[in-house]
PDB file of C-alpha atoms in Angstrom:
ATOM      1  CA  MET C   1      88.563  80.521-109.664  1.00 44.00           C
ATOM      2  CA  THR C   2      89.555  79.798-106.284  1.00 44.00           C
ATOM      3  CA  ASP C   3      87.300  82.814-105.136  1.00 46.00           C
ATOM      4  CA  GLU C   4      84.271  81.296-106.982  1.00 43.00           C
ATOM      5  CA  LEU C   5      84.848  77.897-105.551  1.00 38.00           C
ATOM      6  CA  GLU C   6      84.829  79.464-102.113  1.00 44.00           C
ATOM      7  CA  SER C   7      81.777  81.382-102.913  1.00 44.00           C
ATOM      8  CA  ILE C   8      79.795  78.601-103.838  1.00 42.00           C
ATOM      9  CA  GLU C   9      80.904  76.061-100.887  1.00 49.00           C
ATOM     10  CA  PRO C  10      78.047  75.507 -98.583  1.00 47.00           C
ATOM     11  CA  ALA C  11      78.014  77.615 -95.495  1.00 49.00           C
ATOM     12  CA  GLU C  12      79.034  75.879 -92.486  1.00 53.00           C
ATOM     13  CA  PRO C  13      75.645  75.234 -90.512  1.00 49.00           C
ATOM     14  CA  LYS C  14      75.387  77.408 -87.554  1.00 53.00           C
ATOM     15  CA  ALA C  15      74.716  75.532 -84.224  1.00 52.00           C
ATOM     16  CA  PRO C  16      71.345  76.064 -82.770  1.00 51.00           C
ATOM     17  CA  ALA C  17      70.898  78.593 -80.242  1.00 51.00           C
ATOM     18  CA  SER C  18      70.995  77.104 -76.769  1.00 51.00           C
ATOM     19  CA  SER C  19      68.095  77.319 -74.460  1.00 46.00           C
ATOM     20  CA  GLU C  20      70.172  79.831 -72.645  1.00 49.00           C
ATOM     21  CA  ASP C  21      70.519  82.085 -75.502  1.00 50.00           C
ATOM     22  CA  LYS C  22      66.487  82.120 -76.265  1.00 47.00           C
ATOM     23  CA  GLY C  23      65.573  82.173 -72.707  1.00 47.00           C
ATOM     24  CA  ASP C  24      64.658  85.866 -72.702  1.00 49.00           C
ATOM     25  CA  VAL C  25      62.178  85.174 -75.295  1.00 46.00           C
ATOM     26  CA  MET C  26      60.398  81.698 -73.960  1.00 49.00           C
ATOM     27  CA  LEU C  27      60.011  83.089 -70.389  1.00 45.00           C
ATOM     28  CA  GLU C  28      59.092  86.456 -71.255  1.00 51.00           C
ATOM     29  CA  VAL C  29      55.550  87.143 -69.615  1.00 44.00           C
ATOM     30  CA  HIS C  30      53.757  90.204 -70.220  1.00 47.00           C
ATOM     31  CA  PRO C  31      51.690  91.596 -67.739  1.00 47.00           C
ATOM     32  CA  PRO C  32      47.913  92.205 -68.273  1.00 46.00           C
ATOM     33  CA  THR C  33      47.089  95.577 -69.193  1.00 46.00           C
ATOM     34  CA  ALA C  34      43.990  95.468 -66.889  1.00 42.00           C
ATOM     35  CA  ALA C  35      42.669  93.487 -63.769  1.00 48.00           C
ATOM     36  CA  ILE C  36      40.733  90.234 -64.597  1.00 45.00           C
ATOM     37  CA  HIS C  37      38.460  90.639 -61.599  1.00 56.00           C
ATOM     38  CA  GLY C  38      37.788  93.779 -59.717  1.00 71.00           C
ATOM     39  CA  TRP C  39      35.773  93.869 -56.310  1.00 74.00           C
ATOM     40  CA  ARG C  40      32.628  94.440 -58.100  1.00 74.00           C
ATOM     41  CA  ASP C  41      32.798  91.156 -60.075  1.00 74.00           C
ATOM     42  CA  PHE C  42      34.005  89.466 -56.846  1.00 72.00           C
ATOM     43  CA  PHE C  43      30.949  90.279 -54.815  1.00 75.00           C
ATOM     44  CA  ILE C  44      28.595  89.416 -57.764  1.00 79.00           C
ATOM     45  CA  HIS C  45      30.162  86.200 -58.094  1.00 74.00           C
ATOM     46  CA  ILE C  46      29.842  85.500 -54.422  1.00 81.00           C
ATOM     47  CA  ALA C  47      26.292  86.832 -54.529  1.00 81.00           C
ATOM     48  CA  THR C  48      25.538  84.467 -57.243  1.00 81.00           C
ATOM     49  CA  ILE C  49      26.784  81.391 -55.524  1.00 83.00           C
ATOM     50  CA  THR C  50      25.010  82.364 -52.336  1.00 84.00           C
ATOM     51  CA  ILE C  51      21.715  82.703 -54.107  1.00 85.00           C
ATOM     52  CA  GLY C  52      22.229  79.376 -55.831  1.00 82.00           C
ATOM     53  CA  LEU C  53      22.508  77.738 -52.530  1.00 83.00           C
ATOM     54  CA  LEU C  54      19.579  79.378 -50.950  1.00 83.00           C
ATOM     55  CA  ILE C  55      17.625  78.329 -53.833  1.00 84.00           C
ATOM     56  CA  ALA C  56      18.848  74.809 -53.549  1.00 80.00           C
ATOM     57  CA  ILE C  57      18.210  74.590 -49.788  1.00 82.00           C
ATOM     58  CA  GLY C  58      14.824  76.117 -50.270  1.00 80.00           C
ATOM     59  CA  LEU C  59      13.820  73.732 -52.847  1.00 78.00           C
ATOM     60  CA  GLU C  60      15.312  70.956 -50.680  1.00 78.00           C
ATOM     61  CA  GLN C  61      13.144  72.139 -47.723  1.00 75.00           C
ATOM     62  CA  THR C  62       9.984  72.555 -49.942  1.00 75.00           C
ATOM     63  CA  VAL C  63      10.315  68.898 -51.030  1.00 74.00           C
ATOM     64  CA  GLU C  64      10.947  67.613 -47.634  1.00 73.00           C
ATOM     65  CA  TYR C  65       8.011  69.695 -46.247  1.00 65.00           C
ATOM     66  CA  VAL C  66       5.638  68.458 -48.924  1.00 68.00           C
ATOM     67  CA  HIS C  67       6.850  64.827 -48.127  1.00 68.00           C
ATOM     68  CA  HIS C  68       6.121  65.324 -44.501  1.00 69.00           C
ATOM     69  CA  LEU C  69       2.650  66.503 -45.209  1.00 77.00           C
ATOM     70  CA  ASP C  70       1.889  63.358 -47.444  1.00 83.00           C
ATOM     71  CA  GLN C  71       3.341  61.287 -44.748  1.00 85.00           C
ATOM     72  CA  LEU C  72       1.284  62.866 -41.873  1.00 89.00           C
ATOM     73  CA  GLN C  73      -1.836  62.606 -44.116  1.00 91.00           C
ATOM     74  CA  THR C  74      -1.071  58.920 -44.689  1.00 92.00           C
ATOM     75  CA  VAL C  75      -0.571  58.130 -40.973  1.00 92.00           C
ATOM     76  CA  ARG C  76      -4.034  60.072 -40.060  1.00 93.00           C
ATOM     77  CA  GLN C  77      -5.667  57.996 -42.810  1.00 94.00           C
ATOM     78  CA  GLU C  78      -4.438  54.692 -41.619  1.00 95.00           C
ATOM     79  CA  LEU C  79      -4.998  55.479 -37.986  1.00 95.00           C
ATOM     80  CA  ALA C  80      -8.597  56.718 -38.687  1.00 94.00           C
ATOM     81  CA  ALA C  81      -9.370  53.569 -40.581  1.00 96.00           C
ATOM     82  CA  GLU C  82      -8.036  51.519 -37.614  1.00 96.00           C
ATOM     83  CA  LEU C  83      -9.971  53.631 -34.985  1.00 95.00           C
ATOM     84  CA  ASP C  84     -13.040  52.747 -36.932  1.00 95.00           C
ATOM     85  CA  GLU C  85     -12.449  49.094 -36.949  1.00 96.00           C
ATOM     86  CA  ASN C  86     -11.958  49.442 -33.417  1.00 95.00           C
ATOM     87  CA  ARG C  87     -15.222  51.059 -32.877  1.00 94.00           C
ATOM     88  CA  ARG C  88     -16.934  48.269 -34.704  1.00 95.00           C
ATOM     89  CA  ILE C  89     -15.080  45.573 -32.416  1.00 96.00           C
ATOM     90  CA  ALA C  90     -15.671  47.764 -29.370  1.00 94.00           C
ATOM     91  CA  THR C  91     -19.498  47.303 -30.159  1.00 95.00           C
ATOM     92  CA  MET C  92     -19.139  43.444 -30.689  1.00 96.00           C
ATOM     93  CA  ASN C  93     -17.239  43.130 -27.490  1.00 96.00           C
ATOM     94  CA  GLU C  94     -19.762  45.119 -25.396  1.00 95.00           C
ATOM     95  CA  ALA C  95     -22.458  42.561 -26.748  1.00 96.00           C
ATOM     96  CA  GLU C  96     -20.421  39.747 -25.711  1.00 97.00           C
ATOM     97  CA  PHE C  97     -19.873  41.177 -22.358  1.00 96.00           C
ATOM     98  CA  VAL C  98     -23.552  41.231 -21.778  1.00 96.00           C
ATOM     99  CA  ARG C  99     -23.849  37.726 -22.916  1.00 97.00           C
ATOM    100  CA  VAL C 100     -20.863  36.190 -21.023  1.00 97.00           C
ATOM    101  CA  SER C 101     -21.771  38.097 -17.787  1.00 97.00           C
ATOM    102  CA  ALA C 102     -25.353  36.632 -17.922  1.00 97.00           C
ATOM    103  CA  GLU C 103     -23.812  33.072 -18.573  1.00 96.00           C
ATOM    104  CA  LEU C 104     -21.445  33.289 -15.548  1.00 97.00           C
ATOM    105  CA  ASP C 105     -24.311  34.787 -13.336  1.00 96.00           C
ATOM    106  CA  LYS C 106     -26.324  31.551 -14.371  1.00 95.00           C
ATOM    107  CA  ASP C 107     -23.418  29.255 -13.603  1.00 94.00           C
ATOM    108  CA  MET C 108     -22.937  30.729  -9.943  1.00 94.00           C
ATOM    109  CA  ARG C 109     -26.545  30.024  -9.307  1.00 92.00           C
ATOM    110  CA  ILE C 110     -26.271  26.524 -10.598  1.00 89.00           C
ATOM    111  CA  LEU C 111     -23.158  25.860  -8.569  1.00 90.00           C
ATOM    112  CA  ARG C 112     -24.681  27.627  -5.357  1.00 88.00           C
ATOM    113  CA  THR C 113     -27.809  25.416  -5.849  1.00 86.00           C
ATOM    114  CA  GLY C 114     -25.685  22.218  -6.521  1.00 78.00           C
ATOM    115  CA  ARG C 115     -24.157  22.347  -3.069  1.00 78.00           C
ATOM    116  CA  ASN C 116     -27.330  20.981  -1.537  1.00 76.00           C
ATOM    117  CA  GLU C 117     -28.116  18.473  -4.353  1.00 69.00           C
ATOM    118  CA  ASP C 118     -26.731  14.920  -4.982  1.00 65.00           C
ATOM    119  CA  HIS C 119     -26.854  15.640  -8.669  1.00 62.00           C
ATOM    120  CA  PRO C 120     -26.569  19.152  -9.599  1.00 64.00           C
ATOM    121  CA  GLU C 121     -27.381  20.206 -13.372  1.00 68.00           C
ATOM    122  CA  LEU C 122     -23.822  20.893 -14.413  1.00 75.00           C
ATOM    123  CA  SER C 123     -24.354  20.362 -17.794  1.00 77.00           C
ATOM    124  CA  ARG C 124     -25.881  23.790 -18.202  1.00 84.00           C
ATOM    125  CA  LEU C 125     -22.725  25.337 -17.148  1.00 90.00           C
ATOM    126  CA  ASP C 126     -21.399  27.595 -19.863  1.00 93.00           C
ATOM    127  CA  TYR C 127     -18.119  29.159 -19.675  1.00 95.00           C
ATOM    128  CA  GLY C 128     -17.530  29.836 -23.620  1.00 95.00           C
ATOM    129  CA  TRP C 129     -16.770  33.259 -24.778  1.00 95.00           C
ATOM    130  CA  LYS C 130     -15.777  34.949 -28.215  1.00 95.00           C
ATOM    131  CA  PHE C 131     -14.122  38.287 -27.711  1.00 96.00           C
ATOM    132  CA  TYR C 132     -12.062  40.056 -30.373  1.00 95.00           C
ATOM    133  CA  ARG C 133      -8.939  41.770 -30.376  1.00 93.00           C
ATOM    134  CA  THR C 134      -8.529  45.676 -31.055  1.00 92.00           C
ATOM    135  CA  PRO C 135      -6.155  45.903 -33.775  1.00 93.00           C
ATOM    136  CA  ASP C 136      -3.107  48.343 -33.509  1.00 94.00           C
ATOM    137  CA  GLY C 137      -0.925  47.619 -36.510  1.00 94.00           C
ATOM    138  CA  ALA C 138      -1.285  51.088 -37.949  1.00 94.00           C
ATOM    139  CA  TRP C 139      -0.057  52.707 -34.404  1.00 94.00           C
ATOM    140  CA  GLN C 140       2.725  50.070 -34.167  1.00 94.00           C
ATOM    141  CA  ALA C 141       4.009  50.818 -37.703  1.00 93.00           C
ATOM    142  CA  ALA C 142       3.861  54.645 -37.076  1.00 92.00           C
ATOM    143  CA  LYS C 143       5.941  54.276 -34.074  1.00 91.00           C
ATOM    144  CA  GLN C 144       8.638  52.440 -35.804  1.00 91.00           C
ATOM    145  CA  ASN C 145       9.078  54.469 -38.962  1.00 88.00           C
ATOM    146  CA  GLY C 146       9.067  57.588 -36.871  1.00 86.00           C
ATOM    147  CA  ALA C 147       5.934  59.106 -38.435  1.00 88.00           C
ATOM    148  CA  LEU C 148       4.412  60.258 -35.061  1.00 89.00           C
ATOM    149  CA  ILE C 149       6.797  63.096 -34.611  1.00 89.00           C
ATOM    150  CA  LEU C 150       4.768  64.964 -37.541  1.00 88.00           C
ATOM    151  CA  VAL C 151       1.472  64.652 -35.580  1.00 89.00           C
ATOM    152  CA  PRO C 152       0.556  67.671 -33.339  1.00 92.00           C
ATOM    153  CA  HIS C 153       1.025  67.240 -29.649  1.00 91.00           C
ATOM    154  CA  ASP C 154      -2.842  67.466 -28.934  1.00 90.00           C
ATOM    155  CA  GLU C 155      -3.671  65.069 -31.520  1.00 91.00           C
ATOM    156  CA  LEU C 156      -0.697  62.686 -30.630  1.00 93.00           C
ATOM    157  CA  HIS C 157      -1.909  62.643 -26.870  1.00 93.00           C
ATOM    158  CA  LYS C 158      -5.161  61.436 -28.037  1.00 92.00           C
ATOM    159  CA  TYR C 159      -3.773  58.693 -29.895  1.00 94.00           C
ATOM    160  CA  VAL C 160      -1.467  57.604 -27.084  1.00 94.00           C
ATOM    161  CA  TYR C 161      -4.490  57.444 -24.756  1.00 93.00           C
ATOM    162  CA  ASP C 162      -6.626  55.400 -26.945  1.00 93.00           C
ATOM    163  CA  TYR C 163      -4.021  52.969 -27.651  1.00 95.00           C
ATOM    164  CA  ALA C 164      -2.829  52.600 -24.247  1.00 95.00           C
ATOM    165  CA  VAL C 165      -6.329  51.861 -23.075  1.00 94.00           C
ATOM    166  CA  PHE C 166      -6.526  49.179 -26.008  1.00 94.00           C
ATOM    167  CA  ALA C 167      -3.497  47.531 -24.615  1.00 95.00           C
ATOM    168  CA  ALA C 168      -4.628  47.766 -20.982  1.00 96.00           C
ATOM    169  CA  PHE C 169      -8.171  46.197 -22.209  1.00 96.00           C
ATOM    170  CA  MET C 170      -6.478  43.314 -24.051  1.00 96.00           C
ATOM    171  CA  ASP C 171      -4.361  42.310 -20.929  1.00 97.00           C
ATOM    172  CA  ALA C 172      -7.406  42.316 -18.715  1.00 97.00           C
ATOM    173  CA  LEU C 173      -9.377  40.556 -21.082  1.00 96.00           C
ATOM    174  CA  THR C 174      -6.607  37.921 -21.745  1.00 96.00           C
ATOM    175  CA  SER C 175      -6.701  37.395 -18.087  1.00 97.00           C
ATOM    176  CA  ALA C 176     -10.662  36.930 -17.806  1.00 97.00           C
ATOM    177  CA  ASN C 177     -10.457  34.392 -20.664  1.00 97.00           C
ATOM    178  CA  VAL C 178      -7.732  32.508 -18.976  1.00 97.00           C
ATOM    179  CA  ALA C 179      -9.983  32.438 -15.795  1.00 97.00           C
ATOM    180  CA  MET C 180     -13.058  31.400 -17.605  1.00 97.00           C
ATOM    181  CA  GLU C 181     -10.874  28.449 -19.378  1.00 97.00           C
ATOM    182  CA  VAL C 182      -9.907  27.341 -16.122  1.00 96.00           C
ATOM    183  CA  ALA C 183     -13.421  27.103 -14.680  1.00 95.00           C
ATOM    184  CA  ASN C 184     -14.385  25.151 -17.801  1.00 94.00           C
ATOM    185  CA  ALA C 185     -11.744  22.696 -17.262  1.00 93.00           C
ATOM    186  CA  ILE C 186     -12.778  22.225 -13.613  1.00 91.00           C
ATOM    187  CA  ALA C 187     -16.452  21.764 -14.870  1.00 89.00           C
ATOM    188  CA  HIS C 188     -15.262  19.220 -17.153  1.00 86.00           C
ATOM    189  CA  ARG C 189     -12.945  17.332 -14.744  1.00 82.00           C
ATOM    190  CA  ALA C 190     -15.188  14.405 -13.999  1.00 74.00           C
ATOM    191  CA  PRO C 191     -16.899  12.267 -16.705  1.00 71.00           C
ATOM    192  CA  ASN C 192     -20.715  12.785 -16.568  1.00 67.00           C
ATOM    193  CA  ASP C 193     -20.393  15.964 -14.808  1.00 64.00           C
ATOM    194  CA  SER C 194     -20.305  13.987 -11.639  1.00 75.00           C
ATOM    195  CA  LEU C 195     -18.200  16.550  -9.529  1.00 79.00           C
ATOM    196  CA  SER C 196     -17.675  16.395  -5.763  1.00 81.00           C
ATOM    197  CA  GLN C 197     -18.840  18.986  -3.317  1.00 83.00           C
ATOM    198  CA  ARG C 198     -15.019  19.901  -3.054  1.00 86.00           C
ATOM    199  CA  ASP C 199     -14.852  20.328  -6.991  1.00 86.00           C
ATOM    200  CA  ILE C 200     -17.957  22.301  -6.855  1.00 88.00           C
ATOM    201  CA  GLU C 201     -16.614  24.772  -4.176  1.00 91.00           C
ATOM    202  CA  GLU C 202     -13.478  25.133  -6.394  1.00 93.00           C
ATOM    203  CA  LEU C 203     -15.560  25.777  -9.486  1.00 93.00           C
ATOM    204  CA  ILE C 204     -17.534  28.423  -7.582  1.00 95.00           C
ATOM    205  CA  SER C 205     -14.078  30.055  -6.628  1.00 96.00           C
ATOM    206  CA  ALA C 206     -13.067  30.014 -10.336  1.00 97.00           C
ATOM    207  CA  THR C 207     -16.224  31.355 -11.298  1.00 97.00           C
ATOM    208  CA  SER C 208     -16.229  34.319  -8.977  1.00 97.00           C
ATOM    209  CA  ASP C 209     -12.369  34.902 -10.242  1.00 97.00           C
ATOM    210  CA  SER C 210     -13.865  35.024 -13.771  1.00 97.00           C
ATOM    211  CA  GLN C 211     -16.597  37.335 -12.879  1.00 97.00           C
ATOM    212  CA  GLY C 212     -14.187  39.688 -11.236  1.00 97.00           C
ATOM    213  CA  LYS C 213     -11.537  39.856 -14.147  1.00 97.00           C
ATOM    214  CA  LEU C 214     -14.306  40.285 -16.697  1.00 97.00           C
ATOM    215  CA  ALA C 215     -15.814  43.050 -14.703  1.00 96.00           C
ATOM    216  CA  PHE C 216     -12.516  44.755 -14.579  1.00 97.00           C
ATOM    217  CA  ALA C 217     -11.925  44.179 -18.599  1.00 96.00           C
ATOM    218  CA  ALA C 218     -15.550  45.563 -18.973  1.00 95.00           C
ATOM    219  CA  LYS C 219     -14.639  48.915 -17.065  1.00 94.00           C
ATOM    220  CA  LEU C 220     -11.511  49.266 -19.360  1.00 95.00           C
ATOM    221  CA  LEU C 221     -13.815  48.739 -22.394  1.00 94.00           C
ATOM    222  CA  GLY C 222     -15.858  51.702 -21.025  1.00 93.00           C
ATOM    223  CA  PHE C 223     -12.707  53.700 -21.168  1.00 92.00           C
ATOM    224  CA  GLU C 224     -11.955  52.425 -24.579  1.00 92.00           C
ATOM    225  CA  LYS C 225     -15.523  53.740 -25.912  1.00 92.00           C
ATOM    226  CA  ILE C 226     -14.967  57.134 -24.183  1.00 91.00           C
ATOM    227  CA  GLY C 227     -11.629  57.451 -26.098  1.00 90.00           C
ATOM    228  CA  LEU C 228     -13.413  56.383 -29.259  1.00 89.00           C
ATOM    229  CA  GLY C 229     -16.184  58.815 -28.756  1.00 89.00           C
ATOM    230  CA  MET C 230     -18.787  56.192 -28.339  1.00 87.00           C
ATOM    231  CA  PRO C 231     -21.225  56.305 -25.410  1.00 83.00           C
ATOM    232  CA  ALA C 232     -20.176  53.894 -22.659  1.00 70.00           C
ATOM    233  CA  ARG C 233     -22.145  51.362 -20.813  1.00 71.00           C
ATOM    234  CA  THR C 234     -22.055  50.314 -17.193  1.00 64.00           C
ATOM    235  CA  PHE C 235     -21.901  46.722 -16.747  1.00 62.00           C
TER     236      PHE C 235
END
């Protein structure tokens, strides 16, 4: 009986194996039976990456090139439109130069005659003018946004010449206009055009100054028309 009782007693539980006991099983690493990457696979991988980078760079440069072509075309169109407008304005300014020059010549004759008259016909003096500014907005915008670096050198040289002459012309024309305004102020200094002989002499000097500055501006207009491909006229 005792033997039977002993046989049916639950067996004493065994302590779990420590990590040290089964460490050989958990940490065992089997070496691969074959290499994962050989030299051939390595070079194929590098070649694939290189080709991908070249394609990406090529696409980027192509997009940039197309963008530059579009930007260059836009700059050329804008400058061409502005130069066409300058041609139209040059023709209008040329006609005004003819008119104003004739008026200044007439003013000078009146003033010289008035030296010997008690009551010169000063009411006939005319120092009016109506010139037009040559626009350069497209040129200034192209300089500021860096688009001019896309323009070929020979083409850019022509643009630089044209707009440099435009700027010089406007400066000279402004100076001539100021001189004519000064002369006009002198002519209307006294009421009823009753200028003294001293005023007349001063007005003759102011008129002569206006003629000289206007003549210089007219020369620059001739250079401007040459740059625009227009026949220049000698004033």
